[in-house]
mmCIF file of C-alpha atoms in Angstrom:
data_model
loop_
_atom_site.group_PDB
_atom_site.id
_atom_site.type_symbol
_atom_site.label_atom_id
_atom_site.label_comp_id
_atom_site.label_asym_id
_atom_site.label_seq_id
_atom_site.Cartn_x
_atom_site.Cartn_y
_atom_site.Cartn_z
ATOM 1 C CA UNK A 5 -10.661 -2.551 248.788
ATOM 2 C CA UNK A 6 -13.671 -0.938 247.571
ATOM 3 C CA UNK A 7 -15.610 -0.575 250.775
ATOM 4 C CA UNK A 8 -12.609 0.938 252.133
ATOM 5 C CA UNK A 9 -13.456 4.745 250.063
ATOM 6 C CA UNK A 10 -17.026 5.176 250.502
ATOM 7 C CA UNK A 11 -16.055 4.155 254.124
ATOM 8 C CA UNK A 12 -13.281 7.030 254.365
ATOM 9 C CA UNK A 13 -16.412 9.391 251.946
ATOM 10 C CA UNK A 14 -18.792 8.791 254.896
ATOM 11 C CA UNK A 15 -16.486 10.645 257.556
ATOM 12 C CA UNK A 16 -14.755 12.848 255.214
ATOM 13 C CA UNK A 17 -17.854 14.104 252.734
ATOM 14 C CA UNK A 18 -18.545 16.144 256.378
ATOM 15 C CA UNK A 19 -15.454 17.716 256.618
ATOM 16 C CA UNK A 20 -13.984 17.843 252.616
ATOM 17 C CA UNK A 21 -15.746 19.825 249.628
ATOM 18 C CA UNK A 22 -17.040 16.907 247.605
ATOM 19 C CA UNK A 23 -15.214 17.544 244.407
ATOM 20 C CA UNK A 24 -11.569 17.594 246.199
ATOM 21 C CA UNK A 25 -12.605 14.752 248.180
ATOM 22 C CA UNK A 26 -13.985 12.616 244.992
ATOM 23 C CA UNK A 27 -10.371 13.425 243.219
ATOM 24 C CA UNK A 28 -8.577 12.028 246.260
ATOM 25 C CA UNK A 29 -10.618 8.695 246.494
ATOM 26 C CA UNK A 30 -10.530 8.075 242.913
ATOM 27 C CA UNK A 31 -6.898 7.187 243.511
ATOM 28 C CA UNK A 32 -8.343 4.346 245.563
ATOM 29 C CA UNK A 33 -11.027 3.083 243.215
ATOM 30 C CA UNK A 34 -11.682 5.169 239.658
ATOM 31 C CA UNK A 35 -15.543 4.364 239.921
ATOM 32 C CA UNK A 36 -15.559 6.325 243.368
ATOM 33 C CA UNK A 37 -17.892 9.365 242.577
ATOM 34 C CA UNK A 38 -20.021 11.973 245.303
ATOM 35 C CA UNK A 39 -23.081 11.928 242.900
ATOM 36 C CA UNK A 40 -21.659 11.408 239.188
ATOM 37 C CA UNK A 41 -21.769 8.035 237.317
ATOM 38 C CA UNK A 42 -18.752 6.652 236.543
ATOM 39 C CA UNK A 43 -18.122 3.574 234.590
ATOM 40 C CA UNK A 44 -14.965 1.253 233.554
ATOM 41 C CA UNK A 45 -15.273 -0.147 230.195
ATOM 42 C CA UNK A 46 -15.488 -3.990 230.111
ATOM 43 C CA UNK A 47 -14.689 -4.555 226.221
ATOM 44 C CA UNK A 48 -14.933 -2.481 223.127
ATOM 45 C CA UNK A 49 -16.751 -4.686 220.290
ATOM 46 C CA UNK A 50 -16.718 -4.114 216.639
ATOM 47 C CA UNK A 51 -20.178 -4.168 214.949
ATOM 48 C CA UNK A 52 -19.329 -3.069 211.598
ATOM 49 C CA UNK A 53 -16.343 -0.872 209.913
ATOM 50 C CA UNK A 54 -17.409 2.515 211.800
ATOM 51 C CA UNK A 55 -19.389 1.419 214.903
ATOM 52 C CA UNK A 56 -18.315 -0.286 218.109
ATOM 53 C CA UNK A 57 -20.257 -1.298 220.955
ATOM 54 C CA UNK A 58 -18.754 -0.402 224.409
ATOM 55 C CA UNK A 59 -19.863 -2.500 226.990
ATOM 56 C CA UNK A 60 -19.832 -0.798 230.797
ATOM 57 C CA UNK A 61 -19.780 -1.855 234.226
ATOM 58 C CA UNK A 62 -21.444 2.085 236.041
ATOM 59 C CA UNK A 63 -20.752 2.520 239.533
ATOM 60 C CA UNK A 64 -23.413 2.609 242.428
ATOM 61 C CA UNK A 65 -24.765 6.140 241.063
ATOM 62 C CA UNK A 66 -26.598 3.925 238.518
ATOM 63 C CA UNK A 67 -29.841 4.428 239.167
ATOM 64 C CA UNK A 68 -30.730 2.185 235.682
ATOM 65 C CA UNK A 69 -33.025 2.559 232.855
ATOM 66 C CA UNK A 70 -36.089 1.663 230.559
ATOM 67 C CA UNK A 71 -35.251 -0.222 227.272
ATOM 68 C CA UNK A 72 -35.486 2.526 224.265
ATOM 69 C CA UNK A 73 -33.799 5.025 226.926
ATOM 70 C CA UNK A 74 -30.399 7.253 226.394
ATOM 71 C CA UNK A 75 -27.762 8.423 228.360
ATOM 72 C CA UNK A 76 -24.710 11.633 227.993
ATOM 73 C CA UNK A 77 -21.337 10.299 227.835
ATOM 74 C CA UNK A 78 -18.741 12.876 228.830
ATOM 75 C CA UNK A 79 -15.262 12.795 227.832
ATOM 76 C CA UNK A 80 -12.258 14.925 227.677
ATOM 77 C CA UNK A 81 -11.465 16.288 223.739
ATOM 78 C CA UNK A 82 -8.312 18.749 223.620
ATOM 79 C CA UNK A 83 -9.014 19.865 227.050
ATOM 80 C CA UNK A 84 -12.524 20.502 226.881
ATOM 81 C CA UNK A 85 -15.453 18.338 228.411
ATOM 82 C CA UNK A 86 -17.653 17.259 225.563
ATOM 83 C CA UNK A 87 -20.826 16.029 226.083
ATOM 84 C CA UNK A 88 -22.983 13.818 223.733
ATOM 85 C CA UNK A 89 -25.750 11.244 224.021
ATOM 86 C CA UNK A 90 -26.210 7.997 222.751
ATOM 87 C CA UNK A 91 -28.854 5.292 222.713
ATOM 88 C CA UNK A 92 -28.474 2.002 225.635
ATOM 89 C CA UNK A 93 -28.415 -1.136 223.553
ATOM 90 C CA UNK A 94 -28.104 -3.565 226.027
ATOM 91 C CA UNK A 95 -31.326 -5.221 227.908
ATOM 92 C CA UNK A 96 -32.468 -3.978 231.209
ATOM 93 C CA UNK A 97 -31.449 -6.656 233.445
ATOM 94 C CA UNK A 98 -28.461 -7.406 232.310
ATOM 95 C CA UNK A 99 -25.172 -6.420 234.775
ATOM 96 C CA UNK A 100 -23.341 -4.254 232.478
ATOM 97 C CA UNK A 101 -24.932 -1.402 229.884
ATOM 98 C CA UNK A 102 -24.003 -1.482 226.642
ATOM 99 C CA UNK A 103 -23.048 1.694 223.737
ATOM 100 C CA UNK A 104 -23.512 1.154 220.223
ATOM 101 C CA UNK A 105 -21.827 4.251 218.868
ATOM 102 C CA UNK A 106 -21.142 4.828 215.428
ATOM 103 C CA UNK A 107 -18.165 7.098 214.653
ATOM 104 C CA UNK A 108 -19.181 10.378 212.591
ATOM 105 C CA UNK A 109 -17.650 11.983 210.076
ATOM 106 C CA UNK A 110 -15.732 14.740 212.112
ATOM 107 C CA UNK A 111 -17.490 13.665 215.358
ATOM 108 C CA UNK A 112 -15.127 14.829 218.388
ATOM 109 C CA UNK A 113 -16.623 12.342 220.677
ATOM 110 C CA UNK A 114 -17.289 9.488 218.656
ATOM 111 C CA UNK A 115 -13.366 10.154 217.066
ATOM 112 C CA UNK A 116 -11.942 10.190 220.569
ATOM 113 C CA UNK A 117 -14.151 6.964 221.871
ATOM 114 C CA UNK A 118 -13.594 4.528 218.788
ATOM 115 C CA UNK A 119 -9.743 5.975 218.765
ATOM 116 C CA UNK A 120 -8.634 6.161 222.707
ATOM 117 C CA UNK A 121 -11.086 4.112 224.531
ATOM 118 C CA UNK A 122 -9.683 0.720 225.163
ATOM 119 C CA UNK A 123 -10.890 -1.869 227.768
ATOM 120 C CA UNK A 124 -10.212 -0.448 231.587
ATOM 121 C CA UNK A 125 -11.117 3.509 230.602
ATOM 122 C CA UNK A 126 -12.940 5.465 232.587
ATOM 123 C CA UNK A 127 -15.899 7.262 231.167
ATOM 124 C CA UNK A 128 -18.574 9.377 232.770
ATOM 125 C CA UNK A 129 -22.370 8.859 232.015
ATOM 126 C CA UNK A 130 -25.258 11.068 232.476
ATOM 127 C CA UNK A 131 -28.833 9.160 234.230
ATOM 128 C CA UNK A 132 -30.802 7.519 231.594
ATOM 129 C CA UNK A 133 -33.359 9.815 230.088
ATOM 130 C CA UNK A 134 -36.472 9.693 227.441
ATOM 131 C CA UNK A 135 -39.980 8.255 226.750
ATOM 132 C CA UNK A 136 -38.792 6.163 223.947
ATOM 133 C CA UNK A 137 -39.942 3.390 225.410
ATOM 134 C CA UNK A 138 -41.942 0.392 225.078
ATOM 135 C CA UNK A 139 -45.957 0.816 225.755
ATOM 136 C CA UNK A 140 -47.437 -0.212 229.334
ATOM 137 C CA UNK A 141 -49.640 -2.844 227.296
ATOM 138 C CA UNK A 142 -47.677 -5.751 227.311
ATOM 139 C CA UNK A 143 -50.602 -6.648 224.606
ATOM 140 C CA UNK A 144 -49.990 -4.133 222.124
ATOM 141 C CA UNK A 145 -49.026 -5.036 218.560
ATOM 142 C CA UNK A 146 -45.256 -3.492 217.719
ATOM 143 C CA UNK A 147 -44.024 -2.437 214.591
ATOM 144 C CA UNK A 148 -40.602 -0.915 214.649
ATOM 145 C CA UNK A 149 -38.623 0.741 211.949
ATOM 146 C CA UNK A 150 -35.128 1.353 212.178
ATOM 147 C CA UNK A 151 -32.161 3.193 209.869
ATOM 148 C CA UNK A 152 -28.825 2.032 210.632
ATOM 149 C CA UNK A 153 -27.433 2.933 214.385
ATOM 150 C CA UNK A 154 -30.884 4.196 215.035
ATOM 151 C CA UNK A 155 -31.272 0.306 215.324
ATOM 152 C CA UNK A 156 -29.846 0.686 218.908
ATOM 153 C CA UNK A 157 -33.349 1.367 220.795
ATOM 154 C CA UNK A 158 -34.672 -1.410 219.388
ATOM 155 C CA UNK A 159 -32.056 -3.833 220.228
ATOM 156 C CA UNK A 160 -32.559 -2.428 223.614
ATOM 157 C CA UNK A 161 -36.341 -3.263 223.946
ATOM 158 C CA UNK A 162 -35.964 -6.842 221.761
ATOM 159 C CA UNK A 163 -33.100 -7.714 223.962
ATOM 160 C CA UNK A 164 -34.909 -7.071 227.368
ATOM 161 C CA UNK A 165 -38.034 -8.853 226.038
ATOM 162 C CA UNK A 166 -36.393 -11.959 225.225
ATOM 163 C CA UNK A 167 -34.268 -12.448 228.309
ATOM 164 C CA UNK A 168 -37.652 -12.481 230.084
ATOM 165 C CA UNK A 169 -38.880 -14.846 227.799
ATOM 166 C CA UNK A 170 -41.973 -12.676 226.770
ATOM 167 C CA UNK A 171 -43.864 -13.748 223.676
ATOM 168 C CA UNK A 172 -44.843 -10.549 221.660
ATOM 169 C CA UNK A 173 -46.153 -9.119 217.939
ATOM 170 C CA UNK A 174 -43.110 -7.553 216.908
ATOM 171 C CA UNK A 175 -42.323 -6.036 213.612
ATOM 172 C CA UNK A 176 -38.790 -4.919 212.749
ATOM 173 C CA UNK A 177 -37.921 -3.540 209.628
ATOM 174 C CA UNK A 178 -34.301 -2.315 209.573
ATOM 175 C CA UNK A 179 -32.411 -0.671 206.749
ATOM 176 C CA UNK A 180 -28.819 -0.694 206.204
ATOM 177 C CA UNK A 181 -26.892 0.836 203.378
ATOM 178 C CA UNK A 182 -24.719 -2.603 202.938
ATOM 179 C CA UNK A 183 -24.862 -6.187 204.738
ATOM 180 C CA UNK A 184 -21.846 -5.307 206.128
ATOM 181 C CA UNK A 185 -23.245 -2.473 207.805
ATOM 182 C CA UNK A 186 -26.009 -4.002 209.723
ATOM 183 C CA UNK A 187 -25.189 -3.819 213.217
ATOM 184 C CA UNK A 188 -26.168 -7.209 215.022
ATOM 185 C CA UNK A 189 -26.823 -8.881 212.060
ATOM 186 C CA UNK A 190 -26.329 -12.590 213.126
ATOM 187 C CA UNK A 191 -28.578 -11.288 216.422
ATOM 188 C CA UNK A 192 -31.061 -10.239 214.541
ATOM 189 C CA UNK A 193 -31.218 -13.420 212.603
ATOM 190 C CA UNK A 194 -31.118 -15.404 215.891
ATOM 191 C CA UNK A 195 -33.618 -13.871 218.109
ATOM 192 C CA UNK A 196 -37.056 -14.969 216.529
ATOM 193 C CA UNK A 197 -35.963 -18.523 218.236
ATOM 194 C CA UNK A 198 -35.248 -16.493 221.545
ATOM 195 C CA UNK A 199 -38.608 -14.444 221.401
ATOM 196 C CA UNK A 200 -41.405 -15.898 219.689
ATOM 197 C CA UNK A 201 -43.502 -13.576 217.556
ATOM 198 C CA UNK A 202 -41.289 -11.514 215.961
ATOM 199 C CA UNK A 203 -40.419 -11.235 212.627
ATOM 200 C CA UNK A 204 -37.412 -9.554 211.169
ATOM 201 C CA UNK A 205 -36.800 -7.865 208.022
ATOM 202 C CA UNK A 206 -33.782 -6.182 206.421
ATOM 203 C CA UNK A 207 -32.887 -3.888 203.004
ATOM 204 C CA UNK A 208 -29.600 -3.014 201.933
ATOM 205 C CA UNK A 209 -29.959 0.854 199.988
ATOM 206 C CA UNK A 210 -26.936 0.379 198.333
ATOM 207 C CA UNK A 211 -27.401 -2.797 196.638
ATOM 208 C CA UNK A 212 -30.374 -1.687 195.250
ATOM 209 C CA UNK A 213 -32.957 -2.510 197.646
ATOM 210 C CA UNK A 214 -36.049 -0.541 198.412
ATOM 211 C CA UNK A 215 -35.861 2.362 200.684
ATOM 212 C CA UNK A 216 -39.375 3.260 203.247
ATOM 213 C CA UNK A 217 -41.946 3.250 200.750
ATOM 214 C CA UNK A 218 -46.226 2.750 201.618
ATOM 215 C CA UNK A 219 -46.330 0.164 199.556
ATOM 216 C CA UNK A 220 -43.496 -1.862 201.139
ATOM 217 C CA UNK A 221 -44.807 -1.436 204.299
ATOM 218 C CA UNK A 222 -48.259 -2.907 203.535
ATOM 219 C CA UNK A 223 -46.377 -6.110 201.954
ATOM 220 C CA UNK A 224 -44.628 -6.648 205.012
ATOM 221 C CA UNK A 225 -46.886 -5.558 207.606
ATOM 222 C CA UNK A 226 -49.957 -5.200 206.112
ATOM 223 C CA UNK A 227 -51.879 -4.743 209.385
ATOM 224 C CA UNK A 228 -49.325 -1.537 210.008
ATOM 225 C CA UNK A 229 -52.177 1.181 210.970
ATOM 226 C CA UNK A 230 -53.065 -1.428 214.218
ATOM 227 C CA UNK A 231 -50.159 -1.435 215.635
ATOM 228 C CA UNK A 232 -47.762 0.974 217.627
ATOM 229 C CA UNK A 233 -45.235 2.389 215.797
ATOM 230 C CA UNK A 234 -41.929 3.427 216.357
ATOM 231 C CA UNK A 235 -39.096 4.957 214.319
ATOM 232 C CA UNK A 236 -35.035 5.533 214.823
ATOM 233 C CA UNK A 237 -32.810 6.591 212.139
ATOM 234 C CA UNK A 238 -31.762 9.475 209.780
ATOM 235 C CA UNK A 239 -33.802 12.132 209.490
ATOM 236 C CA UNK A 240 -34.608 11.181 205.483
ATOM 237 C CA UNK A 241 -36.171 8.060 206.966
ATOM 238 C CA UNK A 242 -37.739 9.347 209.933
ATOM 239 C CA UNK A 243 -39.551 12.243 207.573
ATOM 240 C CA UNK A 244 -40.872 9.823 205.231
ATOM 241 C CA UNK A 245 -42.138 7.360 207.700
ATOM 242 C CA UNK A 246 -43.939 10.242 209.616
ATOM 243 C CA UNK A 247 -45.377 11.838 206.275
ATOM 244 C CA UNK A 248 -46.723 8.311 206.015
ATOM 245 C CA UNK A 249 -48.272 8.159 209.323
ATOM 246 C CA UNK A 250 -49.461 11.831 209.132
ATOM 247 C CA UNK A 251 -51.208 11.156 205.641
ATOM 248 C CA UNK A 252 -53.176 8.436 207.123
ATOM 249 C CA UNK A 253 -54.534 10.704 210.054
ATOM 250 C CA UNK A 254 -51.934 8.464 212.630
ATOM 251 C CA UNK A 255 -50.198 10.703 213.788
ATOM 252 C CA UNK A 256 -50.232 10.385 217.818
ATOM 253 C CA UNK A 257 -49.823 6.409 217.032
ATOM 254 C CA UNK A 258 -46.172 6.667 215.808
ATOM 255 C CA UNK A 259 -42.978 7.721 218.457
ATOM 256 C CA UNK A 260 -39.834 9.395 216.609
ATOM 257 C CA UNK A 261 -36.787 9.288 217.843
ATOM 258 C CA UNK A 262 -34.765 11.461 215.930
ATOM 259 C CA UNK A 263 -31.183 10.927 214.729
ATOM 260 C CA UNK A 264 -28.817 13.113 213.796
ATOM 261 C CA UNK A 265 -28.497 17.420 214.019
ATOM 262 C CA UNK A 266 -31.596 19.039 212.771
ATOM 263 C CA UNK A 267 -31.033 20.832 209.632
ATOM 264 C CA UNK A 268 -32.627 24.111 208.251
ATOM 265 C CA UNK A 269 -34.465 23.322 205.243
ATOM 266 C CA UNK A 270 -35.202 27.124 203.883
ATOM 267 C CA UNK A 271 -33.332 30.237 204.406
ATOM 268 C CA UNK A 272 -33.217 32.062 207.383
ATOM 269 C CA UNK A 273 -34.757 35.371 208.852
ATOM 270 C CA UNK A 274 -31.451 37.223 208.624
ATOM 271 C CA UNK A 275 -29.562 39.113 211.187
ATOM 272 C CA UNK A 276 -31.242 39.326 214.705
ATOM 273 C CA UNK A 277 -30.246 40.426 217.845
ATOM 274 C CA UNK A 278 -30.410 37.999 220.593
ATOM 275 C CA UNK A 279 -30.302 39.385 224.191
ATOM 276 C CA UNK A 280 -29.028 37.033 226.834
ATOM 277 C CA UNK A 281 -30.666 37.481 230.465
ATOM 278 C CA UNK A 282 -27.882 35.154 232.563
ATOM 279 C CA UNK A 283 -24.938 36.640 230.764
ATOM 280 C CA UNK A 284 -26.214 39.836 230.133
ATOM 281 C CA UNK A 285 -24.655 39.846 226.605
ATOM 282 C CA UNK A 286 -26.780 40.859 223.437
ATOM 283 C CA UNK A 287 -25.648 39.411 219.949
ATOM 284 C CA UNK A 288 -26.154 39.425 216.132
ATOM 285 C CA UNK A 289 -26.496 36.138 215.068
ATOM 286 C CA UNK A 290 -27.647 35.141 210.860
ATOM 287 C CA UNK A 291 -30.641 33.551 212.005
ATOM 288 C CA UNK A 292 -30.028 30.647 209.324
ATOM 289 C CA UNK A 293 -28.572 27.587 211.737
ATOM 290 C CA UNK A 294 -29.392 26.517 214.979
ATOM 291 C CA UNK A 295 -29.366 28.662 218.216
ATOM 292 C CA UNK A 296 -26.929 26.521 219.402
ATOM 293 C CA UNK A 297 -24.165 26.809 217.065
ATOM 294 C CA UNK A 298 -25.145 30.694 216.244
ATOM 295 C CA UNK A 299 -24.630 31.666 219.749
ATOM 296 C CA UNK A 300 -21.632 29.302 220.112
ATOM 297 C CA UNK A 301 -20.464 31.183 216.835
ATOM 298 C CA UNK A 302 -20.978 34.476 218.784
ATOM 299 C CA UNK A 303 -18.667 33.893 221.796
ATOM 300 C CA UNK A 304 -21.443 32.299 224.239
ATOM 301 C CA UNK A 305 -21.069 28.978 225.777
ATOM 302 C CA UNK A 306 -24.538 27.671 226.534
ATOM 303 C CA UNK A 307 -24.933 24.643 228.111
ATOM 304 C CA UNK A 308 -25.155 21.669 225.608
ATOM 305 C CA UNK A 309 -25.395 18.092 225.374
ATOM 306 C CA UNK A 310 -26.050 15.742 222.128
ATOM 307 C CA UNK A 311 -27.036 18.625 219.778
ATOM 308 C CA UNK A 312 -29.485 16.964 218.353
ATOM 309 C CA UNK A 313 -32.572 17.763 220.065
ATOM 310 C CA UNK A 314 -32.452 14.789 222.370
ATOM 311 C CA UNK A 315 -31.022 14.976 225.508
ATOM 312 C CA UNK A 316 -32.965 18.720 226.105
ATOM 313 C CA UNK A 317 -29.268 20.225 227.926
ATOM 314 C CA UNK A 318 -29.669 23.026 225.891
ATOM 315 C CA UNK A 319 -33.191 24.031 227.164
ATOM 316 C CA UNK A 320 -33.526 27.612 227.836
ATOM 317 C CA UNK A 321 -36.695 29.676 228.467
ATOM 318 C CA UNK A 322 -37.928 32.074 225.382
ATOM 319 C CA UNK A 323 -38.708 35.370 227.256
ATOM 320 C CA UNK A 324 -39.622 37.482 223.894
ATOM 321 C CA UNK A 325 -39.894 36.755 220.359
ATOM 322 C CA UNK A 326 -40.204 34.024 218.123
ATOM 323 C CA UNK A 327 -38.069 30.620 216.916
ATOM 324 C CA UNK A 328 -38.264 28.309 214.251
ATOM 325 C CA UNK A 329 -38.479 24.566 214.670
ATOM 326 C CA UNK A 330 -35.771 22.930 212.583
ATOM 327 C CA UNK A 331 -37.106 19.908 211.604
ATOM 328 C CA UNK A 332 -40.651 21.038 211.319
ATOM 329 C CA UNK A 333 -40.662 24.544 210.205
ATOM 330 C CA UNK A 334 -43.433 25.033 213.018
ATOM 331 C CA UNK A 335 -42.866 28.921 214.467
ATOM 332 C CA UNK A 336 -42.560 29.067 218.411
ATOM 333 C CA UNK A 337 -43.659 32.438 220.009
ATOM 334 C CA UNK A 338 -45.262 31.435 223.400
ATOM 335 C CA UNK A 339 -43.649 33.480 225.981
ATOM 336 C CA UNK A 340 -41.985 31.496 228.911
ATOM 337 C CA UNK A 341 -41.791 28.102 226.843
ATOM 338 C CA UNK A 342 -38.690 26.201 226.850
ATOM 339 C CA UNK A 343 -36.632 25.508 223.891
ATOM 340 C CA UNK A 344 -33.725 23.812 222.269
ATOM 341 C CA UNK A 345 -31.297 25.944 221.463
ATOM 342 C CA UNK A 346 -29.753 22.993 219.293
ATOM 343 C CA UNK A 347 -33.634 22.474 217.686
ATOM 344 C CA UNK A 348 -34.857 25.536 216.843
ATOM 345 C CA UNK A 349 -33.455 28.922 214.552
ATOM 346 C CA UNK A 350 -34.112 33.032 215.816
ATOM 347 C CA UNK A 351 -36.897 34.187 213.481
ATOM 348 C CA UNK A 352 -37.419 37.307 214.886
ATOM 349 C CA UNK A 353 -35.065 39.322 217.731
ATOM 350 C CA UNK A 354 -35.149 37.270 220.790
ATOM 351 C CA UNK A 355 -34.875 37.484 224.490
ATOM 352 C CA UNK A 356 -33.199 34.037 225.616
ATOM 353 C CA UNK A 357 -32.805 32.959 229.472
ATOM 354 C CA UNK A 358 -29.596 31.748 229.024
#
């Protein structure tokens, strides 16, 4: 039956308009898309209390991915699309990709996927994106520090490592605020035996363990400077472990991914104007949150995807003036760079392409 549509799509994509003829296969098989990735969900697995992992079977639009990689998932919230992007757990050669999503507290997406999403869904997924991936030196030393769904990456890159049977240095230290709340916990306790070399260790911040500190990093990696680093998780850990790195004069050895909305961490510039090229619409926006939310706050509907500086949907070119980076503080002025709208703040009137 399901060499029947793209049979009928061959003849008809000449003589339909893709989108009406997409709607009318999909009656025939869901996963039929013109260029979009589709995918059924195969199971929904709890991890913990408020994450699930969502394992997919994607249609032939596929085009697959590099352990460490995300990917948009796009699903229908009170009649609007909503966009967001999440981290691919699973290992690169296996069939079927796999979601670790955590739900968040008022999250629209991640409220409608743990709460409507059953086994047999339908959900659309953006091409795998993002250099958060493992080094082209299969040689290279590892060290990998994760913060609780920001865990997912890793799993990715340990997973695809030990289904090929590689033997590799590997340090993972993961924090979790409770037992409970480690995702994969009996996996993590079971793959040493499945991929020789690495060695895993966990803290619980709630039961009183130690959060990132130097010290605990040279106790359980004490060779930490040699090797390449990577970190995943809330933006508390991910700013202490790069203050570490950029105290040491390491700073180009260590790859952040970032998790979570960047926040503001002084006040703003005040009102500015913000002139729109595409729309043609100028507005007054605080200047004290993002770009994103202050223009959505204004009336304008950029494009967006995870709003959190990942997924780069939101780019736009600066034409005139200068932005803040969020989680930095670093001021942007170069004329014709692209920015995040969900990343950066106005610090001065602007002239957006958007």
């Amino acid at each position: 039956m399901r060499g029947r549509p793209r049979k009928l799509a061959g003849v008809a994509r000449r003589l339909v308009d893709p989108a009406t003829l997409e709607f009318w296969l999909q009656h025939l098989d869901p996963l039929f898309a013109v260029e979009r990735v589709r995918a059924r969900v195969e199971a929904v697995q709890a991890e913990t209390p408020r994450v699930r992992t969502f394992v997919l079977r994607p249609n032939r639009r596929w085009r697959g991915f590099r352990a460490g990689q995300h990917a948009t998932v796009t699903v229908e919230v009170d009649g609007r699309r909503l966009t967001r992007t999440f981290s691919l757990a699973g290992g690169e050669d296996e069939p079927t990709l796999r979601l670790t999503i955590a739900r968040q507290p008022d999250g629209r997406v991640t409220g409608a996927l743990h709460d409507r999403v059953r086994p047999g869904a339908i959900v659309e997924l953006g091409q795998a994106q993002g250099d958060f991936v493992l080094p082209d030196d299969p040689r290279a030393p590892l060290l990998l520090l994760a913060g609780g769904t920001g865990l997912t990456p890793f799993l990715s890159m340990l997973r695809t490592l030990a289904a090929r049977g590689a033997r590799r240095d590997v340090v993972l230290l993961c924090w979790a605020p409770r037992p409970a709340e480690l995702i994969a916990r009996n996996e993590l306790g079971a793959l040493p035996a499945r991929l020789p070399g690495l060695r895993v260790h966990t803290a619980f911040t709630r039961d009183g363990m130690a959060r990132f500190s130097g010290d605990g990093l040279r106790a359980l990696a004490p060779d930490w400077a040699a090797r390449r680093a990577y970190v995943c998780g809330p933006d508390a850990l991910t700013a202490a472990v790069a203050a570490h790195w950029d105290a040491a004069g390491l700073t180009t050895q260590l790859r952040r991914e970032w998790f979570g909305a960047p926040r503001a961490a002084a006040a703003g510039a005040g009102p500015v104007a913000v002139a729109c090229t595409r729309s043609g619409r100028t507005v007054t926006v605080p200047g004290e949150r993002s770009l994103l939310v202050e223009l959505e706050a204004a009336g304008l509907r950029p494009a967006h995807g995870c709003r959190a500086g990942i997924c780069r949907q939101c780019t736009c070119t600066l034409a005139a003036g200068a932005v803040e980076e969020l989680r930095t503080g670093t001021t942007r002025h170069e004329i014709d760079e692209p920015i995040q709208l969900c990343a950066v703040r106005a610090r001065t009137d602007l002239v957006l392409a958007v």
